[in-house]
Tab-separated table of C-alpha atoms in Angstrom:
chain	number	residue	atom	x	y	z
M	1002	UNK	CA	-6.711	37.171	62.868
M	1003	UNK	CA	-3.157	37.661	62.045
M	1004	UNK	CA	-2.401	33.892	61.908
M	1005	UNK	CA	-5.694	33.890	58.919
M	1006	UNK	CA	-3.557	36.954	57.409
M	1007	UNK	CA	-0.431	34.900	57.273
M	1008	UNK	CA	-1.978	31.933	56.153
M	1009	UNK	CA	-3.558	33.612	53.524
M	1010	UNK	CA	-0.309	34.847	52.466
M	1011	UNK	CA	1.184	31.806	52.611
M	1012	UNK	CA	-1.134	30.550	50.435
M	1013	UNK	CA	-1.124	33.199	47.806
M	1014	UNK	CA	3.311	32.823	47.763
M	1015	UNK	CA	2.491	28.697	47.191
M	1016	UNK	CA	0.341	29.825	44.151
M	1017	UNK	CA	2.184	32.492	42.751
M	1018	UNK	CA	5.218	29.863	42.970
M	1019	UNK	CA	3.220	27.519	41.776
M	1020	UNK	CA	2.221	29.395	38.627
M	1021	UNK	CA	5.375	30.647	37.903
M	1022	UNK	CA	7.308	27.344	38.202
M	1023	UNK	CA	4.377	26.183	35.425
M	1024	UNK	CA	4.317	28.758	33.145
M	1025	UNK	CA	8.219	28.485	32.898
M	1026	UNK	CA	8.499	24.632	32.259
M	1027	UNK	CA	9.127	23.149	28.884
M	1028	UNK	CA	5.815	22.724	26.996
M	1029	UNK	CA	6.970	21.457	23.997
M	1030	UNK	CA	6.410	18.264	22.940
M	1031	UNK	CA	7.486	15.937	20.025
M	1032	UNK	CA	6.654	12.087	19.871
M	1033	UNK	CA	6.875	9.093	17.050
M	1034	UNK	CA	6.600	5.802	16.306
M	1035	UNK	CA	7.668	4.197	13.578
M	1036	UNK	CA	6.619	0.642	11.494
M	1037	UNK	CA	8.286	-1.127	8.716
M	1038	UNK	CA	5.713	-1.882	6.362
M	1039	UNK	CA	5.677	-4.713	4.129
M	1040	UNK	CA	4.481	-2.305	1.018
M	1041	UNK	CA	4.953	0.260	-1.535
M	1042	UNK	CA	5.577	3.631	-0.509
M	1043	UNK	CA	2.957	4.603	-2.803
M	1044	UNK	CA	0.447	2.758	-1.605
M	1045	UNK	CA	0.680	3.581	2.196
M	1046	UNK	CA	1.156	7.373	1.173
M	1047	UNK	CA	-2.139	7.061	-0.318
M	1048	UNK	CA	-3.987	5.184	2.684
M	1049	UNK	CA	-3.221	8.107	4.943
M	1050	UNK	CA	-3.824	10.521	2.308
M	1051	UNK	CA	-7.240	9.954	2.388
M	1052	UNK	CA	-8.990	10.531	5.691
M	1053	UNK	CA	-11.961	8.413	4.904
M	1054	UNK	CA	-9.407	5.526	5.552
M	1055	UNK	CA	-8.538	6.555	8.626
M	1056	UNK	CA	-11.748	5.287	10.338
M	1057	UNK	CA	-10.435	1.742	9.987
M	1058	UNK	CA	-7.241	2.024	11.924
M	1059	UNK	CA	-6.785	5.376	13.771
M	1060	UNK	CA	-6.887	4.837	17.586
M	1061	UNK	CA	-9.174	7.470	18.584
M	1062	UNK	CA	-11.731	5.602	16.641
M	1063	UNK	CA	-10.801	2.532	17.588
M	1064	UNK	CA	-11.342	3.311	21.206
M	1065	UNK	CA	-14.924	4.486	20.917
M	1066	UNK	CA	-17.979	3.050	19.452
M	1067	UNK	CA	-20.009	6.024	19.617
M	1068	UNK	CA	-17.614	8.296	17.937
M	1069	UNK	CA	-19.578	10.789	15.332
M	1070	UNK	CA	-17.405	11.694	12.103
M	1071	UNK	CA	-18.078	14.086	9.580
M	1072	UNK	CA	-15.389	15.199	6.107
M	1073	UNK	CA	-14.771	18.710	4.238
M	1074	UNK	CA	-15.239	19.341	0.871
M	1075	UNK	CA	-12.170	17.556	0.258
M	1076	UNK	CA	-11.085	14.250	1.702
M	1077	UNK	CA	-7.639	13.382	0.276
M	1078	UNK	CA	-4.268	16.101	-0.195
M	1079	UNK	CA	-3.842	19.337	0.790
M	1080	UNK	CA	-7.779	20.943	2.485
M	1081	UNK	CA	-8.593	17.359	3.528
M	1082	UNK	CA	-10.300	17.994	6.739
M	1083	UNK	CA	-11.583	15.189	9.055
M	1084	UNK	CA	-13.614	16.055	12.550
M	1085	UNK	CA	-14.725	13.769	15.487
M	1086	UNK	CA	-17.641	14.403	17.595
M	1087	UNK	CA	-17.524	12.148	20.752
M	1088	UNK	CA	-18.618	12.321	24.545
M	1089	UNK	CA	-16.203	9.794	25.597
M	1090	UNK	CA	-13.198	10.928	23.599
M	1091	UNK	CA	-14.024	14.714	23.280
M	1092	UNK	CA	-14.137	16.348	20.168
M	1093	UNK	CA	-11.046	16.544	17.474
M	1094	UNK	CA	-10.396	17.881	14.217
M	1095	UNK	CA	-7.718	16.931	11.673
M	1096	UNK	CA	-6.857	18.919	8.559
M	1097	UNK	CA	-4.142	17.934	6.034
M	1098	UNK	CA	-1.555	21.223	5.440
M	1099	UNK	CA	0.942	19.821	2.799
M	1100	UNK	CA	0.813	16.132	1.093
M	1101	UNK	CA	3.886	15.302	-1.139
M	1102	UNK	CA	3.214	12.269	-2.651
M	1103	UNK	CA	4.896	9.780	-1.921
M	1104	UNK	CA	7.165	11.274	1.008
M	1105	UNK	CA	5.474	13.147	3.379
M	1106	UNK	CA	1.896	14.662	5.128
M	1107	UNK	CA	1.958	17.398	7.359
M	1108	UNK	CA	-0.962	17.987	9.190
M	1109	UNK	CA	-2.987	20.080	11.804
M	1110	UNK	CA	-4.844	18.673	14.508
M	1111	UNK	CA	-7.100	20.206	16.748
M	1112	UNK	CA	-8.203	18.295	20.479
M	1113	UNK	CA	-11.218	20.079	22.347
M	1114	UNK	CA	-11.327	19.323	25.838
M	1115	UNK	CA	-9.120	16.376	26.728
M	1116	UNK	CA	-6.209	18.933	25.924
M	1117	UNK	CA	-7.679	22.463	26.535
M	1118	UNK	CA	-9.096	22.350	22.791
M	1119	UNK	CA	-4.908	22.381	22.020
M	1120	UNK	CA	-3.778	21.920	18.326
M	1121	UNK	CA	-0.560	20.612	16.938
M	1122	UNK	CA	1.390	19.320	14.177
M	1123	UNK	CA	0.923	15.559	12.852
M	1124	UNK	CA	3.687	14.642	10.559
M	1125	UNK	CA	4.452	11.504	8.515
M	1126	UNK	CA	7.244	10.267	6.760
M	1127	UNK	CA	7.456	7.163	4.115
M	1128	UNK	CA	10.766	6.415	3.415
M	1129	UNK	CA	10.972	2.956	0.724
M	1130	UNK	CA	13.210	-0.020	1.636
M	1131	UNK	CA	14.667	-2.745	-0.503
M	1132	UNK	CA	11.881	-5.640	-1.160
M	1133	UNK	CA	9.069	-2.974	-2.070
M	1134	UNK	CA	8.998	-2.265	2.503
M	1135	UNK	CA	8.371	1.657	3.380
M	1136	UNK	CA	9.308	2.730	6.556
M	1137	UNK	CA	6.822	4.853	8.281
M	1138	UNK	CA	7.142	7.458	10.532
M	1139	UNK	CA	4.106	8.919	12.545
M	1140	UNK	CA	4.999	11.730	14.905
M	1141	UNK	CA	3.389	15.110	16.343
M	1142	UNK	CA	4.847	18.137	18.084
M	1143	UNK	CA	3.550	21.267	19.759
M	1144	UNK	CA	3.296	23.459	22.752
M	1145	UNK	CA	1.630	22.966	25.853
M	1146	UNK	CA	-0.655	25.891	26.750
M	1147	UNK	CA	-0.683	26.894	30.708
M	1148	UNK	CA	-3.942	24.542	31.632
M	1149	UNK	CA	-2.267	21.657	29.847
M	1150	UNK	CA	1.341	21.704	31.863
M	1151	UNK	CA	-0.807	21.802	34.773
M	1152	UNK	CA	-2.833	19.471	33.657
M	1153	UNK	CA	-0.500	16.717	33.257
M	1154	UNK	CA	1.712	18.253	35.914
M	1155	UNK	CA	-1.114	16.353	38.147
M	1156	UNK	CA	-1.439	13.387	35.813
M	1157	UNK	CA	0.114	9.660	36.238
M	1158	UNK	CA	1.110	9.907	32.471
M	1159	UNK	CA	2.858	12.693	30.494
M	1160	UNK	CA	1.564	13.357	27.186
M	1161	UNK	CA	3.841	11.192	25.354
M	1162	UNK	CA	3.051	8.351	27.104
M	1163	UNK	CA	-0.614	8.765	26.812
M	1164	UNK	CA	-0.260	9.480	23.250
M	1165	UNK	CA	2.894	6.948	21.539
M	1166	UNK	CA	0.937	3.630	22.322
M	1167	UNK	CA	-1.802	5.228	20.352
M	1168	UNK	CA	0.269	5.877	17.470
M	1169	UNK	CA	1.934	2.309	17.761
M	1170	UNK	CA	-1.763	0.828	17.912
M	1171	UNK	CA	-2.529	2.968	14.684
M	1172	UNK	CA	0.252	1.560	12.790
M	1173	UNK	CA	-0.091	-1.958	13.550
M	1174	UNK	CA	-3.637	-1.682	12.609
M	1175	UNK	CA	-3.001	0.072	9.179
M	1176	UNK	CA	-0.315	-2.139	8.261
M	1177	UNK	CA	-2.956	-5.385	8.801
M	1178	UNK	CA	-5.750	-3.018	7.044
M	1179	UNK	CA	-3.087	-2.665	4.119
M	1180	UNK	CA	-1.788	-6.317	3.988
M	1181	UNK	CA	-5.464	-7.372	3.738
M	1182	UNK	CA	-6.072	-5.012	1.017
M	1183	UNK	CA	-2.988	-6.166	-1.243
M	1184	UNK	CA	-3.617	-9.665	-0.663
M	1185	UNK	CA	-7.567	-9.287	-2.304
M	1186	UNK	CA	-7.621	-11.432	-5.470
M	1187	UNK	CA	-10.626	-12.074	-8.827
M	1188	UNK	CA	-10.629	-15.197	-11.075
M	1189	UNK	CA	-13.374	-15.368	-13.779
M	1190	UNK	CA	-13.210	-17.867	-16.614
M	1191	UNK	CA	-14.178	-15.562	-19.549
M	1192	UNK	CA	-14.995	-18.870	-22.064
M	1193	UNK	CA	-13.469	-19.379	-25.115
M	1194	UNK	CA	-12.229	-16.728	-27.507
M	1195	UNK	CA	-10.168	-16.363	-30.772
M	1196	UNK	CA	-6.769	-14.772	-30.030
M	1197	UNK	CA	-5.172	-13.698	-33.431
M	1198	UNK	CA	-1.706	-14.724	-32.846
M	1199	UNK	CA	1.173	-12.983	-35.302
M	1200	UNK	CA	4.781	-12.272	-34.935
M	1201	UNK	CA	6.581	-11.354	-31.779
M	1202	UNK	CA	10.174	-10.821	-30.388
M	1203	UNK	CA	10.526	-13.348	-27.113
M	1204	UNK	CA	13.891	-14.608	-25.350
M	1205	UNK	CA	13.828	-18.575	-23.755
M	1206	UNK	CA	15.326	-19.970	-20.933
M	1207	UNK	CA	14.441	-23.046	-18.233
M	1208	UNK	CA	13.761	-22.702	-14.407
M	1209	UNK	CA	12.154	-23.824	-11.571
M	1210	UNK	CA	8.203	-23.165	-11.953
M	1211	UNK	CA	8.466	-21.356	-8.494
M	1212	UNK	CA	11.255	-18.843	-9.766
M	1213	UNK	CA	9.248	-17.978	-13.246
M	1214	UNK	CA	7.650	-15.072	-12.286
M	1215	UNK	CA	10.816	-13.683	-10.828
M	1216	UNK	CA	13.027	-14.785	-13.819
M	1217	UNK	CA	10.168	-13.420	-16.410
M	1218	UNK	CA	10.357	-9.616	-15.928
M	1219	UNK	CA	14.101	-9.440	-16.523
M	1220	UNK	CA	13.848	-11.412	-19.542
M	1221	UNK	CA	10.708	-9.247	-20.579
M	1222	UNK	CA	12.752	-6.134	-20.030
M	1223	UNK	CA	16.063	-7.789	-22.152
M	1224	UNK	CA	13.505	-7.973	-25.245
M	1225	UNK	CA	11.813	-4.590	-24.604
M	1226	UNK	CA	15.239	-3.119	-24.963
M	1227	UNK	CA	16.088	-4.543	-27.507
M	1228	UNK	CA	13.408	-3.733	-29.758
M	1229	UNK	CA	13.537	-0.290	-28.597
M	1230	UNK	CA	17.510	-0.454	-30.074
M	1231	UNK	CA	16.299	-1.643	-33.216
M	1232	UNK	CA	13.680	0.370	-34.054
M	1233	UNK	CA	11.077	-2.685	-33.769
M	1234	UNK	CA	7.207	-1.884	-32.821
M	1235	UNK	CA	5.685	-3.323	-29.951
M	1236	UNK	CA	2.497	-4.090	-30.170
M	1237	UNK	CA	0.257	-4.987	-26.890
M	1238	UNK	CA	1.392	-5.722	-23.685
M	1239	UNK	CA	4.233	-8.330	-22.321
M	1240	UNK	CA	3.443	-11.976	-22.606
M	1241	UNK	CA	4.998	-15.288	-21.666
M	1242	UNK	CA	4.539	-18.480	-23.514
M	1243	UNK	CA	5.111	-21.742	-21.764
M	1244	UNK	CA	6.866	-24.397	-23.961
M	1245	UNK	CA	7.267	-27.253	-21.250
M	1246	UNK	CA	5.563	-27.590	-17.843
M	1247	UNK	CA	7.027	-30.349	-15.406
M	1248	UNK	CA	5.100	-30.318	-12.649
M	1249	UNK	CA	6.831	-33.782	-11.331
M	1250	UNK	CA	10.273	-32.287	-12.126
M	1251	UNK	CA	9.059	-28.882	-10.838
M	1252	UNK	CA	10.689	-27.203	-13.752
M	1253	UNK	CA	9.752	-25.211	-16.639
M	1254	UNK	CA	10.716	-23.972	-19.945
M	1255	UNK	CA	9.461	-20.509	-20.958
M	1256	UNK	CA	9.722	-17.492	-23.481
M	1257	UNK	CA	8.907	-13.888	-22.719
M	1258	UNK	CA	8.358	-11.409	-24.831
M	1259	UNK	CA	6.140	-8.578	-26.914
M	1260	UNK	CA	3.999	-9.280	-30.171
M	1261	UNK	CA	5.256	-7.295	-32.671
M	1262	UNK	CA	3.153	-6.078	-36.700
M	1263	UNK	CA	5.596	-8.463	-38.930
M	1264	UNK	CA	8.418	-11.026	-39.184
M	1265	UNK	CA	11.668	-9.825	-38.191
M	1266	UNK	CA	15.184	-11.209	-39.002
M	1267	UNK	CA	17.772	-11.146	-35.688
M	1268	UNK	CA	21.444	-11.261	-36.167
M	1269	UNK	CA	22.595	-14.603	-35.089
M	1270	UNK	CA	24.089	-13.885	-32.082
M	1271	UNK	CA	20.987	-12.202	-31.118
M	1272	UNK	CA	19.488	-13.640	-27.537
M	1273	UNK	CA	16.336	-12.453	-28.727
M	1274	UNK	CA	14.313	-13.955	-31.415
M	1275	UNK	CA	11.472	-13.639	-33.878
M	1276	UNK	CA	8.463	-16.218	-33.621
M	1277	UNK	CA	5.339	-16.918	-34.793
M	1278	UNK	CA	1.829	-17.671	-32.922
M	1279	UNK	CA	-0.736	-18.889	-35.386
M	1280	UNK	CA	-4.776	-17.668	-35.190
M	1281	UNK	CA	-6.252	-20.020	-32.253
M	1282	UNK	CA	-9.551	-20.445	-30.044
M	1283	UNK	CA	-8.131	-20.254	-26.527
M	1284	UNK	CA	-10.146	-20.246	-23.057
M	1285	UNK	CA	-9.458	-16.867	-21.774
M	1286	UNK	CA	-9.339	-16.521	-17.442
M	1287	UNK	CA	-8.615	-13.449	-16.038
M	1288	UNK	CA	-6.820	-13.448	-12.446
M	1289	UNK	CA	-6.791	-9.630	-10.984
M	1290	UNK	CA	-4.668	-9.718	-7.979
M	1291	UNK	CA	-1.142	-11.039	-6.927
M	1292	UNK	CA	0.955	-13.584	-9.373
M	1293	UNK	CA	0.622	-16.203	-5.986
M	1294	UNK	CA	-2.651	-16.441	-7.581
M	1295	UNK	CA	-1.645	-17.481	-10.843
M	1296	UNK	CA	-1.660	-21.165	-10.051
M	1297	UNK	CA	-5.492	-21.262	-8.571
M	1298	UNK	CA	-6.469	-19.158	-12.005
M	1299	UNK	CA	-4.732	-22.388	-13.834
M	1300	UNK	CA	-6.406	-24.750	-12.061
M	1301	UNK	CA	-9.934	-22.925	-12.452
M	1302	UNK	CA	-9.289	-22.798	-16.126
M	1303	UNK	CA	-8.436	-26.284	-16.357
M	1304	UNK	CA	-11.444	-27.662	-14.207
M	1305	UNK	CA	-13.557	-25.053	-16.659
M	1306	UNK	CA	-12.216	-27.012	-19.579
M	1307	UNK	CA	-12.976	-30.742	-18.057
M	1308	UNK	CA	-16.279	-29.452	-17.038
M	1309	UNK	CA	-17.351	-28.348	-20.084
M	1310	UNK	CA	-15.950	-31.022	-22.645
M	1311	UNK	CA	-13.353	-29.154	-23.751
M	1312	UNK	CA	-10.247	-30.838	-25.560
M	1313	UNK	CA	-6.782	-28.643	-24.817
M	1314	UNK	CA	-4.878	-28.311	-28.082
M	1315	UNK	CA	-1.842	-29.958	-27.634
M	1316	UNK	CA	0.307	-29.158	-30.134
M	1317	UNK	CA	-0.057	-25.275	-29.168
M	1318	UNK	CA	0.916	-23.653	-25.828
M	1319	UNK	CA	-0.506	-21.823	-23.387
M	1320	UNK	CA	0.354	-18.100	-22.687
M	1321	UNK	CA	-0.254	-15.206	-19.915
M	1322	UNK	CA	-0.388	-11.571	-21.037
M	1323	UNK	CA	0.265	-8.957	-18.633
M	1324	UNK	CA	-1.823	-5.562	-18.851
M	1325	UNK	CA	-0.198	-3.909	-15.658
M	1326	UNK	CA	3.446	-3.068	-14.546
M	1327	UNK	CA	3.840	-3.909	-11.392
M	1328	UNK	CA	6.483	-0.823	-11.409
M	1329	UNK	CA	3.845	1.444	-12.630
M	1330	UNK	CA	0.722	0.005	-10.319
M	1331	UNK	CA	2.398	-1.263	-6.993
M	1332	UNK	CA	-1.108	-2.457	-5.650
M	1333	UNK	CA	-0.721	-6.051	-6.715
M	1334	UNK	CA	-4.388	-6.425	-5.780
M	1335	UNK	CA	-4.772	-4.033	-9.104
M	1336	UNK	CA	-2.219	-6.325	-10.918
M	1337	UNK	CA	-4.212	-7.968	-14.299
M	1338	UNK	CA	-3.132	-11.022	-16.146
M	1339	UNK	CA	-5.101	-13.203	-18.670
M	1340	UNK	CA	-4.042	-16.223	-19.079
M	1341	UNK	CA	-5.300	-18.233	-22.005
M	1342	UNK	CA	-4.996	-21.783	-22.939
M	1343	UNK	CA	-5.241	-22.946	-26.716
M	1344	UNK	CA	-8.655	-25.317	-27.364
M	1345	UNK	CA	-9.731	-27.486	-30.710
């Protein structure tokens, strides 16, 4: 009997040591992993803003196919709530706290279950790079409750290494989600239309065909600024009008500019300059999507013109007209340009 006493007594010191060597151990916790993207701050802000994204790339729903998700009233900035209903997974809600476009999410996430229905901070960071990259930043921190040190205290993993190849498998998967989304592209031949021409303020120079669209916007900006110095109206959006295309040389001479409501007179040391586009029937193609695009628009137009017996006026010249910014909508999928090419 007294040996049953003692063991008993044993036993109870082994759990009170037990329980007190637990409930004094570090339960705080703080993981990340973090992605350079190859895209706008803005835009990857926005994918994780709004949680009816995250059913393409977040890992919990990636793992399961029988995961059951429901929204709040709101799905995007501060009140979004997202919640998970799963057997396999358990059940998990998250719920966005503070969104700062285009820096930073904080938000609150609940796990039933799997953690001893534990909640904890989500936080995200997008901090832009040179060459339009972001880097991203997805971490979480908390406190482990009593049943979850124990928990794990038994476990082959700790938390964070259950938890930071999930986050790593999240980001990879956004970033392809995202890439795929940039790189979406529209070409529609629109026929032929009558462009009315008139006056407008343009600089020239010669380069490589591959290095126009990089040489353009500078030269689009030079013109913009001037005008703006003189006091000279704008009218429309920025255009550039191609005076020589060598596709054997590769090389290409081009003006960029704005149209502008009358003739203007340039000192003559001016770099910019005042021309003239006369009243014209043009085929008008419309390319929505990245300027890589631009040559596949060209080549639809053309084949549009062959097919239909159309003769290209050769004595005018062709022209693009830009009706976004690509500082002002950093989606190029969202970029617009028509291009139109002068017809008898």
């Amino acid at each position: 009997m007294k040996i049953f006493k003692y063991l008993l007594f044993l036993i109870l010191i082994v759990l009170i040591g037990g329980s007190i060597y637990i409930a004094t151990k570090d339960g705080d916790y703080k993981f990340e992993e973090t992605q350079v993207f190859n895209a706008p701050q803005e835009i990857i802000f926005n994918e994780v803003n709004n949680l009816k994204n995250w059913e393409y790339w977040d890992p919990w729903n990636q793992e399961s196919d029988h995961l059951i998700i429901s929204y709040g009233d709101t799905i995007q900035g501060e009140g979004a709530v997202l919640s998970w209903e799963s057997d396999e997974l358990s059940d998990g809600k998250v719920e966005t706290l503070e969104a700062k476009p285009f820096k930073e999410i904080i938000q609150k996430i609940t796990l039933a279950q799997t953690f001893a229905n534990t909640s904890g901070k989500i936080y995200w960071n997008f901090e832009p790079l040179e060459n339009n990259q972001t880097k991203v930043t997805w971490g979480m921190e908390g406190k482990q409750s009593f049943k979850e040190k124990l928990s794990f205290l038994l476990a082959k993993e700790s938390l964070t290494q259950i938890m930071r190849p999930k986050l790593e498998k999240g980001l990879t998967k956004m970033q392809q989600i995202i890439t795929n989304k940039m790189n979406q592209y529209s070409i529609s031949v629109d026929g032929v239309v009558n462009h009315g021409g008139g006056y407008y303020m343009y600089t020239t120079t010669a380069s490589k065909i591959s290095q126009v669209n990089e040489k353009m916007r500078p030269m689009v900006t030079e013109v913009a600024n001037f005008m703006q110095s003189q006091n000279i109206e704008k009218i429309g959006n920025p255009f550039v009008l191609y005076n020589e295309w060598n596709q054997s040389n590769g090389t290409a001479i081009f003006s960029a500019g704005y149209f502008t409501p009358s003739e203007v007179i340039t000192p003559m040391d001016a770099n910019v300059l005042n021309g003239n586009m006369p009243n014209q029937k043009v085929l008008k193609t419309v390319l929505k999507g990245k300027y890589d695009n631009l040559e596949e628009a060209w080549n639809k137009a053309y084949d549009y013109i062959d097919k239909n017996g159309l003769e290209v006026a050769e004595e005018s010249k062709p022209f693009e007209v830009y009706l976004t910014n690509p500082d002002t909508t950093p989606n190029p999928a969202d970029w617009v340009t028509h291009i139109y090419i002068p017809v008898n």
